[in-house]
PDB file of C-alpha atoms and ligand atoms in Angstrom:
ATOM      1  CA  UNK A  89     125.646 103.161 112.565  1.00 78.00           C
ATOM      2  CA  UNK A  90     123.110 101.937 109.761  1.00 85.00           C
ATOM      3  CA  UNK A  91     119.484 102.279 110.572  1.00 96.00           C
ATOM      4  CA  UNK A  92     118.375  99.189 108.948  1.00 98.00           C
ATOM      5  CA  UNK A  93     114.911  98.202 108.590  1.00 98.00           C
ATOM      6  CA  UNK A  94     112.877  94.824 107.526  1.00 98.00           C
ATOM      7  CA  UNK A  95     109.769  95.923 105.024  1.00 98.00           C
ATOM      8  CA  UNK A  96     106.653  93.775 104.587  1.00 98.00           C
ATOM      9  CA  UNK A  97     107.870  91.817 101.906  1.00 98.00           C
ATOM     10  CA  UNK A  98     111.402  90.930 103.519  1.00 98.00           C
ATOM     11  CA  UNK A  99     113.189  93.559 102.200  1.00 98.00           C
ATOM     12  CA  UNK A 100     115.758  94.360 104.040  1.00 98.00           C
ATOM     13  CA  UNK A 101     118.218  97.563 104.021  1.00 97.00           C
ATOM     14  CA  UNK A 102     119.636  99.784 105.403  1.00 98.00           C
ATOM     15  CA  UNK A 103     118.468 104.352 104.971  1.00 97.00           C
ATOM     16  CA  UNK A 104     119.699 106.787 106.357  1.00 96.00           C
ATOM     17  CA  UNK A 105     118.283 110.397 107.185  1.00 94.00           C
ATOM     18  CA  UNK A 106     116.541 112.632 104.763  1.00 90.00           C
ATOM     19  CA  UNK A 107     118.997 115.767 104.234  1.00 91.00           C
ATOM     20  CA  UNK A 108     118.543 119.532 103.869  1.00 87.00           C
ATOM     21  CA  UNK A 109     119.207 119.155  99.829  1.00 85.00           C
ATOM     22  CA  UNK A 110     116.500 116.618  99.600  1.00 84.00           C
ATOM     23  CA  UNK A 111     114.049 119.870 100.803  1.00 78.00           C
ATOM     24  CA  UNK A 112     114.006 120.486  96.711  1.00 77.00           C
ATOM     25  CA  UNK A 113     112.023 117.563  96.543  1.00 78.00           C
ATOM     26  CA  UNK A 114     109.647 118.292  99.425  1.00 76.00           C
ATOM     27  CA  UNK A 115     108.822 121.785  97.723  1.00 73.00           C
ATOM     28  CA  UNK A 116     108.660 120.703  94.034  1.00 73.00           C
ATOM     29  CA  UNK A 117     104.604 120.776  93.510  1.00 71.00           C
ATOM     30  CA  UNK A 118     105.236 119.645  90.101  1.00 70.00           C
ATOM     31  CA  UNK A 119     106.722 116.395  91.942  1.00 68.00           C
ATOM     32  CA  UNK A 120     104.466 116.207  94.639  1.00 65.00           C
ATOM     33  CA  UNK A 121     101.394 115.888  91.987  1.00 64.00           C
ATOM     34  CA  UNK A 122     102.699 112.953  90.505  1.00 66.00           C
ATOM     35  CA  UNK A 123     103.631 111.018  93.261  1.00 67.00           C
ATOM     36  CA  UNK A 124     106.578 111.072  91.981  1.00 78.00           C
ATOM     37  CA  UNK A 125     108.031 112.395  95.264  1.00 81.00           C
ATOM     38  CA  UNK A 126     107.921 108.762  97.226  1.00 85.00           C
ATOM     39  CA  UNK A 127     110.303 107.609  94.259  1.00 88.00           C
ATOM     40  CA  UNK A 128     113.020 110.805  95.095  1.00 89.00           C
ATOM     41  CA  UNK A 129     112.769 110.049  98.525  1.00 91.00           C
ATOM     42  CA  UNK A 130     113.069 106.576  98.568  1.00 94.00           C
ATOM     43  CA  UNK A 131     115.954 106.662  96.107  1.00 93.00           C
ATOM     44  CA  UNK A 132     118.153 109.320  98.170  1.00 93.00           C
ATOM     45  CA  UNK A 133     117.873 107.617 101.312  1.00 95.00           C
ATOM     46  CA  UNK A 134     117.726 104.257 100.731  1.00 97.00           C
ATOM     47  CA  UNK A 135     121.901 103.465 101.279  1.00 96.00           C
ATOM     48  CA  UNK A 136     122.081  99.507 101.035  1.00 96.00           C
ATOM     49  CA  UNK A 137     120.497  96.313 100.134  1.00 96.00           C
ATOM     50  CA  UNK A 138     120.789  93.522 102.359  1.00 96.00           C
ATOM     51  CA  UNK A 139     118.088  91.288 101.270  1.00 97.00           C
ATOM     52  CA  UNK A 140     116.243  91.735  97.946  1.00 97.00           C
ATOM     53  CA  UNK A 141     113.026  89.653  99.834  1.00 97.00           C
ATOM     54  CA  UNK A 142     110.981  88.169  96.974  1.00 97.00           C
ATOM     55  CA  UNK A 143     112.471  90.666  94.160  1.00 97.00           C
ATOM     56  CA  UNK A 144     114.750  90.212  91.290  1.00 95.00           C
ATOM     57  CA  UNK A 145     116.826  92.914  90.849  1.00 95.00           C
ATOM     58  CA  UNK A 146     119.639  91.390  88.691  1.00 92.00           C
ATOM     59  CA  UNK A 147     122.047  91.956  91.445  1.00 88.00           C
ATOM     60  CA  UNK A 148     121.601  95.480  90.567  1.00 92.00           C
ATOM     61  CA  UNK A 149     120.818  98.199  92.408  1.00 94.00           C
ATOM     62  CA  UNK A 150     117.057  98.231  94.127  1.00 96.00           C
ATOM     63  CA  UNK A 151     114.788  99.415  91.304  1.00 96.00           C
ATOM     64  CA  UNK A 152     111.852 100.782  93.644  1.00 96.00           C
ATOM     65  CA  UNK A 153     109.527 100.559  90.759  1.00 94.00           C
ATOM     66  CA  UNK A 154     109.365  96.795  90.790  1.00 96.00           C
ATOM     67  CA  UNK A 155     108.635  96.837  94.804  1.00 97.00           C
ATOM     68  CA  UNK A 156     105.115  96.582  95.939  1.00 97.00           C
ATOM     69  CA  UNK A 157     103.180  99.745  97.558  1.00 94.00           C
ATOM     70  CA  UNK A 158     103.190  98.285 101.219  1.00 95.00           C
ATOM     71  CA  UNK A 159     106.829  97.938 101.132  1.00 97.00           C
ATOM     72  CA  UNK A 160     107.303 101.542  99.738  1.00 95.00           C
ATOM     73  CA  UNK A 161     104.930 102.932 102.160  1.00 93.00           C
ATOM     74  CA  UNK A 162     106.003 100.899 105.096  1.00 96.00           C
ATOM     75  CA  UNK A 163     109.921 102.413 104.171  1.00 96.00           C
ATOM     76  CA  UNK A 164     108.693 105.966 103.703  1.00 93.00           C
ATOM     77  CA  UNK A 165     107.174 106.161 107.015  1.00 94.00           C
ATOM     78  CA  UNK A 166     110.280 104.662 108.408  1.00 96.00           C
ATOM     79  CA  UNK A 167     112.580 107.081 107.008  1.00 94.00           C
ATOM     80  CA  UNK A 168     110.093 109.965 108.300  1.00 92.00           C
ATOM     81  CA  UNK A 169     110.130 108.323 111.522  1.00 95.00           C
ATOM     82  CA  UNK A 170     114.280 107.845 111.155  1.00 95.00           C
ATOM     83  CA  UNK A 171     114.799 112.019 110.428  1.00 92.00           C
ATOM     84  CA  UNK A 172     112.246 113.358 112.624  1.00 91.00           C
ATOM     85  CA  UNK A 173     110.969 110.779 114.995  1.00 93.00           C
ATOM     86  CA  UNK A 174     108.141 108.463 115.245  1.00 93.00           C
ATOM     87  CA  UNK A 175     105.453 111.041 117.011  1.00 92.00           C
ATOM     88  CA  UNK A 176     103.004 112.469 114.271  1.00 92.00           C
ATOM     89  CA  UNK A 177     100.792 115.826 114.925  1.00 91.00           C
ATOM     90  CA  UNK A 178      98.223 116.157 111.876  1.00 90.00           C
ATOM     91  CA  UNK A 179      94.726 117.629 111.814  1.00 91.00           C
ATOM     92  CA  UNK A 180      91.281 116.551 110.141  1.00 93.00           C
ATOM     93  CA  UNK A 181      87.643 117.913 110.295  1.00 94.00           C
ATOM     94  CA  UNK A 182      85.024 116.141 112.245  1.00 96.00           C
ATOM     95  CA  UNK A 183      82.667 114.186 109.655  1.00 94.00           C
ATOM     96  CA  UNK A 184      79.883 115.100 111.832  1.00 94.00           C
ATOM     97  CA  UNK A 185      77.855 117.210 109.322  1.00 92.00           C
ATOM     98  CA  UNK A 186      76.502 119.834 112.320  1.00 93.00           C
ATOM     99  CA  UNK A 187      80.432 120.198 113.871  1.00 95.00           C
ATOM    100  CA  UNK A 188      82.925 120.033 111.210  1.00 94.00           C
ATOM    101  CA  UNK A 189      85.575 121.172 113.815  1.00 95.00           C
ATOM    102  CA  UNK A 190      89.018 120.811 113.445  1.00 95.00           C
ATOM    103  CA  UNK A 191      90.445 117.941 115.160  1.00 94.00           C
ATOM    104  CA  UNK A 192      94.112 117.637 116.287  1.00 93.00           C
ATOM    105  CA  UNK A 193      95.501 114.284 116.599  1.00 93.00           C
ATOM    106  CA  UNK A 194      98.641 112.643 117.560  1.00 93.00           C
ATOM    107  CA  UNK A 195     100.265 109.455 117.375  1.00 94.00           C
ATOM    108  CA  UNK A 196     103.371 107.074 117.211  1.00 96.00           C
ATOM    109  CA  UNK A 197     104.024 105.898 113.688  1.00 95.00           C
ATOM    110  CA  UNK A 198     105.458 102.776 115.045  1.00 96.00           C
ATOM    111  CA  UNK A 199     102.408 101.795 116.724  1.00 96.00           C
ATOM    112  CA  UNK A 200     100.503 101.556 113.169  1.00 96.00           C
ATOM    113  CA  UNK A 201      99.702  97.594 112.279  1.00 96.00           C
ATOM    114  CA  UNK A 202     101.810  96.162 109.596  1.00 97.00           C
ATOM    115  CA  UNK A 203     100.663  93.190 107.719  1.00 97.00           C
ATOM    116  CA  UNK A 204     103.714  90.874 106.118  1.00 98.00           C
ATOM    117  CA  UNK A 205     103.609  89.656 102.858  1.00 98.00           C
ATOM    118  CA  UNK A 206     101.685  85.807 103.902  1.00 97.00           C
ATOM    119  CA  UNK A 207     103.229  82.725 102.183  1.00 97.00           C
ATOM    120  CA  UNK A 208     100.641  82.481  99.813  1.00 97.00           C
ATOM    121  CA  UNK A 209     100.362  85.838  98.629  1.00 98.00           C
ATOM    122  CA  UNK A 210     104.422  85.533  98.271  1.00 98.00           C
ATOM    123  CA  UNK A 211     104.521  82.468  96.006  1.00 97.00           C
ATOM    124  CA  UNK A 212     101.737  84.055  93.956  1.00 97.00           C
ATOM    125  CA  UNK A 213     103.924  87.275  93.774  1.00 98.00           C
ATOM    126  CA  UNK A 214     106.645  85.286  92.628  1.00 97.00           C
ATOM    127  CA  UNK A 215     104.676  83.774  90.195  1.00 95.00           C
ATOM    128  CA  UNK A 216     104.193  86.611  88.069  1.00 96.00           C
ATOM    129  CA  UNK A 217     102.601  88.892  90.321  1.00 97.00           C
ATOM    130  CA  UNK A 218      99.507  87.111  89.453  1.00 97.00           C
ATOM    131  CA  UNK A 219      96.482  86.732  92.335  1.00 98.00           C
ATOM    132  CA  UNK A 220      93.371  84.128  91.394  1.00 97.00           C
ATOM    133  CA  UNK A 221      90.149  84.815  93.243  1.00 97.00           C
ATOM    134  CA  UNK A 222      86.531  83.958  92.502  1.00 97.00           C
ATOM    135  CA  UNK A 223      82.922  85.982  92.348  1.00 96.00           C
ATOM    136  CA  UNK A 224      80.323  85.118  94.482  1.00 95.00           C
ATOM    137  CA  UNK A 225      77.555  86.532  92.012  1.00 91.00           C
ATOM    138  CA  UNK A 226      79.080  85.650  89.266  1.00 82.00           C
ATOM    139  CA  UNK A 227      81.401  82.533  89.667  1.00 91.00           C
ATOM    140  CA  UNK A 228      83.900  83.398  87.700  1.00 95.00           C
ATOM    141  CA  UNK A 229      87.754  83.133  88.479  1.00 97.00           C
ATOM    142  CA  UNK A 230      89.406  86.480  87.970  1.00 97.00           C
ATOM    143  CA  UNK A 231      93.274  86.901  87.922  1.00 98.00           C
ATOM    144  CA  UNK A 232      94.812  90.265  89.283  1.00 98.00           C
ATOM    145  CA  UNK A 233      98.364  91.700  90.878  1.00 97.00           C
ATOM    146  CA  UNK A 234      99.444  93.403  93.573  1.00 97.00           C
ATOM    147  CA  UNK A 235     100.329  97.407  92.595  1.00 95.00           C
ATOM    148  CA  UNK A 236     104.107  98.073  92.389  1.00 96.00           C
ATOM    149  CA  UNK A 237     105.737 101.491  91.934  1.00 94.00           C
ATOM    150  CA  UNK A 238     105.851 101.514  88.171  1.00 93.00           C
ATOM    151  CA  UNK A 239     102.283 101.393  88.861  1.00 93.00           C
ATOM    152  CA  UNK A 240     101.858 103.881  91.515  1.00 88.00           C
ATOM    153  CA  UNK A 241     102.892 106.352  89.293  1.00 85.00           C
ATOM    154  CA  UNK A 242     100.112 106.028  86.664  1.00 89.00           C
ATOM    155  CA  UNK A 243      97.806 106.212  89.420  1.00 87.00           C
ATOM    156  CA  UNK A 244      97.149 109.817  88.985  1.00 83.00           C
ATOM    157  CA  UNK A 245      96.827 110.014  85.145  1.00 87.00           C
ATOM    158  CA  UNK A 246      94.748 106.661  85.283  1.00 88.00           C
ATOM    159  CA  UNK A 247      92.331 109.000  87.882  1.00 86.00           C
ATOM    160  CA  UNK A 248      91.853 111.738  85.564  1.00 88.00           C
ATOM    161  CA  UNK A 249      90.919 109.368  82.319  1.00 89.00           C
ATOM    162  CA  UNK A 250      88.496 107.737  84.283  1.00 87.00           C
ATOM    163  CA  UNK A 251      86.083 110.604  84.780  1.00 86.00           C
ATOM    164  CA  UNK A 252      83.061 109.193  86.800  1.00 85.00           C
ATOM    165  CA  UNK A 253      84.049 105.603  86.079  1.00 88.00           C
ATOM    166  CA  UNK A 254      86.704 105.172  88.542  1.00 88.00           C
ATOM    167  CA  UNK A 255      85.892 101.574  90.297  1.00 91.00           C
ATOM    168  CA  UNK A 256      85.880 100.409  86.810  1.00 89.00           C
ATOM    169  CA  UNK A 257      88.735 101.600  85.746  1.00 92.00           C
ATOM    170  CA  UNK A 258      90.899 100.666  88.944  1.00 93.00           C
ATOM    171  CA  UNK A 259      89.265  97.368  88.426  1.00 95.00           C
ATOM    172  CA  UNK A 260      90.473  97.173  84.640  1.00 94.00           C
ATOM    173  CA  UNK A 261      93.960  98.608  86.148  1.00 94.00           C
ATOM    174  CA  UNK A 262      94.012  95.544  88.468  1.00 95.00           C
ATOM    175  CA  UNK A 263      92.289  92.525  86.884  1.00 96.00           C
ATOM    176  CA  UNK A 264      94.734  90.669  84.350  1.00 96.00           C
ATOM    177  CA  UNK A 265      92.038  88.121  83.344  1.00 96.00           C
ATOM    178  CA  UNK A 266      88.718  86.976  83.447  1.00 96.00           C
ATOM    179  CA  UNK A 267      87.448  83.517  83.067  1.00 96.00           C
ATOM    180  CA  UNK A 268      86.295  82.878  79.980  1.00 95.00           C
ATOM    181  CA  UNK A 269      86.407  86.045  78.874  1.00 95.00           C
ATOM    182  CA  UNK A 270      88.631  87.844  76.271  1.00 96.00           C
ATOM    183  CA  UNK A 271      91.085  90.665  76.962  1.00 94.00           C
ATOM    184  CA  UNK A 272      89.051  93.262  74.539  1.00 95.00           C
ATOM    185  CA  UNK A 273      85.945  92.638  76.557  1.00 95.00           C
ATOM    186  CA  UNK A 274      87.341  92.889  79.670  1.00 94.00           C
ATOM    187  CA  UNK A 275      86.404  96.392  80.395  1.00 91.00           C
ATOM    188  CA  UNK A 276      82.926  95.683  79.460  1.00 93.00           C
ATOM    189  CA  UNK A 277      82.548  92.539  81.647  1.00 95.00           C
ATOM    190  CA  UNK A 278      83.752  94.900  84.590  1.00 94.00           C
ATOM    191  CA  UNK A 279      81.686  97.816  84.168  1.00 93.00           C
ATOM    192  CA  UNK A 280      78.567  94.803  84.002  1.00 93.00           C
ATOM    193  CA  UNK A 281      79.705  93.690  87.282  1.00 93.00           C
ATOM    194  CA  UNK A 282      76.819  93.392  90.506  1.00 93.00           C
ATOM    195  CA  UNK A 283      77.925  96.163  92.787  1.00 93.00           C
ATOM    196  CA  UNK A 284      78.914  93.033  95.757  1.00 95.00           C
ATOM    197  CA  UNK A 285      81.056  91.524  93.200  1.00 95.00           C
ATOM    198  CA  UNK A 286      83.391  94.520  92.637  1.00 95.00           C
ATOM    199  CA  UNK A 287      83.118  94.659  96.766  1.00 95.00           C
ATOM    200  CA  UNK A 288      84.375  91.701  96.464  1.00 96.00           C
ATOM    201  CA  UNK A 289      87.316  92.172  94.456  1.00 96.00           C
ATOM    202  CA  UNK A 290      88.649  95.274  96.321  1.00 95.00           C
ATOM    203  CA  UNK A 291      88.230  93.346  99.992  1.00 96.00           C
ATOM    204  CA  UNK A 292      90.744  90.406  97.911  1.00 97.00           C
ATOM    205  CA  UNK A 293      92.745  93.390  96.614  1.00 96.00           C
ATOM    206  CA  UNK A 294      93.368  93.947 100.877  1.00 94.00           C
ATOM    207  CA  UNK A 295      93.209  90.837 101.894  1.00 95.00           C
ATOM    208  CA  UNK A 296      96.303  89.436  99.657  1.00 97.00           C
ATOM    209  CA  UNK A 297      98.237  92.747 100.016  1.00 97.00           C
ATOM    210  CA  UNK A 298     100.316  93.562 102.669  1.00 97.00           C
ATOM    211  CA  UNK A 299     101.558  96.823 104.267  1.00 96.00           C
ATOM    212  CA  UNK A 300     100.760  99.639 106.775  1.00 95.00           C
ATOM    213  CA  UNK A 301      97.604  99.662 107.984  1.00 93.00           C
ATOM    214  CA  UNK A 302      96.558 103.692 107.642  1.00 90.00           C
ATOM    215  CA  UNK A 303      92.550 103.974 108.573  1.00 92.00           C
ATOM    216  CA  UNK A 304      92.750 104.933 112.451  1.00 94.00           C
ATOM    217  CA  UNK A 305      90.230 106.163 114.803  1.00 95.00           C
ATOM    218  CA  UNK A 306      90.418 109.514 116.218  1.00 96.00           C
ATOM    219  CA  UNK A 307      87.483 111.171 118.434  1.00 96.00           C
ATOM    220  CA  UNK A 308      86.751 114.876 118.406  1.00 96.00           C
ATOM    221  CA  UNK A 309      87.454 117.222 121.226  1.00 93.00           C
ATOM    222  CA  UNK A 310      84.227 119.064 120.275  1.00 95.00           C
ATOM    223  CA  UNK A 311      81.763 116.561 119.989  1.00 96.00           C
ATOM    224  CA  UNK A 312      83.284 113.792 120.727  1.00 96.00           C
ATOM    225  CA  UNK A 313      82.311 111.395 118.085  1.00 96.00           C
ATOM    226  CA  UNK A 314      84.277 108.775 117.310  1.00 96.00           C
ATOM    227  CA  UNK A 315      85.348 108.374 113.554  1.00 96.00           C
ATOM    228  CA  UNK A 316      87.897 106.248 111.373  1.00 95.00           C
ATOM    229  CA  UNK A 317      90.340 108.743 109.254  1.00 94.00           C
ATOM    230  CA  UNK A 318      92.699 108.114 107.046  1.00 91.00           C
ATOM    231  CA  UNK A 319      96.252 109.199 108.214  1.00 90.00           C
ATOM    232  CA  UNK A 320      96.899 111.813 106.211  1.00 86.00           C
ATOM    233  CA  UNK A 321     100.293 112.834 104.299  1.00 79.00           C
ATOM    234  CA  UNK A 322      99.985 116.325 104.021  1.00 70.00           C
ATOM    235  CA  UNK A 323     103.081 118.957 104.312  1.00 68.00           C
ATOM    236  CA  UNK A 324     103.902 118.092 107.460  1.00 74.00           C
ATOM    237  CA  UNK A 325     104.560 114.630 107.679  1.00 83.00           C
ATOM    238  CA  UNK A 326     108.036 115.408 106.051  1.00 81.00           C
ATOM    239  CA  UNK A 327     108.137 118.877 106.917  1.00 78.00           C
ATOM    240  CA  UNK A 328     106.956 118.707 110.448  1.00 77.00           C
ATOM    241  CA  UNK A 329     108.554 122.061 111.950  1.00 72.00           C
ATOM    242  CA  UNK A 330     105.953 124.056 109.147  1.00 58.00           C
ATOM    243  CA  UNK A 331     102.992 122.531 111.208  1.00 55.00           C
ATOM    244  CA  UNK A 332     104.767 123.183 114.671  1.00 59.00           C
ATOM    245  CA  UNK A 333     104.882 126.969 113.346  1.00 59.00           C
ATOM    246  CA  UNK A 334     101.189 126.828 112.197  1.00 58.00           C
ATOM    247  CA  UNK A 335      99.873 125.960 115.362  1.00 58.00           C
ATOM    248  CA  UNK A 336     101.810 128.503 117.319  1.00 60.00           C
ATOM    249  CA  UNK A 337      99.976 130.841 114.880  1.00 59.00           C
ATOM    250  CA  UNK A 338      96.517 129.102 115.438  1.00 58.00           C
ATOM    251  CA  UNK A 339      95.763 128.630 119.597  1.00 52.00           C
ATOM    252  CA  UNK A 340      92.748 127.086 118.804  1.00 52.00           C
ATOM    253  CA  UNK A 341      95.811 124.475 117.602  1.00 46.00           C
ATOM    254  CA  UNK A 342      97.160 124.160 120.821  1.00 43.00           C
ATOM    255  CA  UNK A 343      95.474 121.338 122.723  1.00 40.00           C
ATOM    256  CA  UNK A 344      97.090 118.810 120.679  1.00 42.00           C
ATOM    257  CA  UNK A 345      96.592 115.237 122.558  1.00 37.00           C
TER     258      UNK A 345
HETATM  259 ZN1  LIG B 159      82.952 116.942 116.044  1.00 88.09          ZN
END
């Protein structure tokens, strides 16, 4: 039987589980650094198109780096939930500076909100992948896209080139256009930008996208403050039986949730 799943977007197709040889993947660190894993992954075990949603593919084959980061994400947990089941065990450290202790959460993948692609956001996809917002400080209209997977994968490099200017680099990464203002200056005009205008921008950023909604709340069995986490994607989310043997190791592991 297919497994077939519906992602943000409206793509539609069908995966199938992930397979002992795709392990070479999972343990390539090389891979793993780039990001480039997500793209093996999704490439092995995606089996069928049914419904291309709002890409053009040519009536090829699904080229996964012209489909937009919620729909990659939102199939990636699906085909970890697919091969090993939709419970997740992870651990974080308490942000409370004076505990710091390890906590041990649990949850059901499936239960994670998922935002679809709104009408809007998919005719201005279409379009070009091109978003138009304005500043409140400034006024200005700015135009900027969603991220695919051709950009997901310059992520990294486009990290370590930014040194200590990172929000104005992902901004330059993002914006296509500013009002009034020419492409060679664009940079400038960003890194110029009031602090609440660049807040702005990134809330836009979420509020057009869609996708897998990954800040949760967990509380900590030590000191029991409550705190929002990001879901992490460490070793074990595709490699769960490793963590199952490092808490047998660790008791203090053992009062999972
Ligand atoms: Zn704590």
């Amino acid at each position: 039987m297919p497994h077939i799943i519906t992602c943000p977007t409206g793509l539609t197709g069908s995966i199938r589980r992930l397979k002992v040889r795709e392990e070479r993947f999972l343990a390539d660190r090389k891979l793993a650094k780039s990001g480039a894993i997500v793209d093996e992954l999704l490439r092995a075990c995606w089996e069928e198109t049914h419904d291309a949603g709002p890409y053009d593919f040519g009536g090829k084959a699904i080229d996964w780096d012209k489909v937009l980061q919620g729909d990659r994400f939102f199939a990636l947990l699906e085909l970890r939930a697919l091969t090993y089941g939709s419970e997740y065990a992870f651990a974080v450290n308490c942000s409370e500076p004076g505990c710091r202790a390890r906590i041990d959460w649990e949850l059901n993948l499936h239960d994670l909100p998922v935002r679809p692609l709104s009408e809007e956001s998919r005719a201005a996809f279409l379009d070009g992948n091109r978003f138009e917002t304005r500043l409140p400080d400034g006024g200005k209209r700015v135009w900027f896209r969603l991220l695919t997977g051709a950009d997901e994968r310059k992520l990294p490099a486009m990290r370590r080139n930014a040194g200590d200017r990172v929000l104005s680099a992902m901004l330059g990464f993002r914006c296509l256009e500013v009002e009034g203002v020419e492409a060679k200056n664009k940079r400038r005009f960003l890194e110029d930008l009031s602090m609440r205008d660049a807040d702005f921008l990134l809330d836009e950023f979420d509020r057009v996208d869609c996708g897998v909604e990954t800040t949760i709340e967990v509380e900590c069995q030590e000191c029991f403050a409550r705190q929002h986490v990001q879901l992490p994607f460490d070793q074990s989310f595709f490699l769960p039986g490793k963590a199952r043997a490092a808490r047998r190791r660790d008791p203090s592991g053992s009062s999972l949730k």
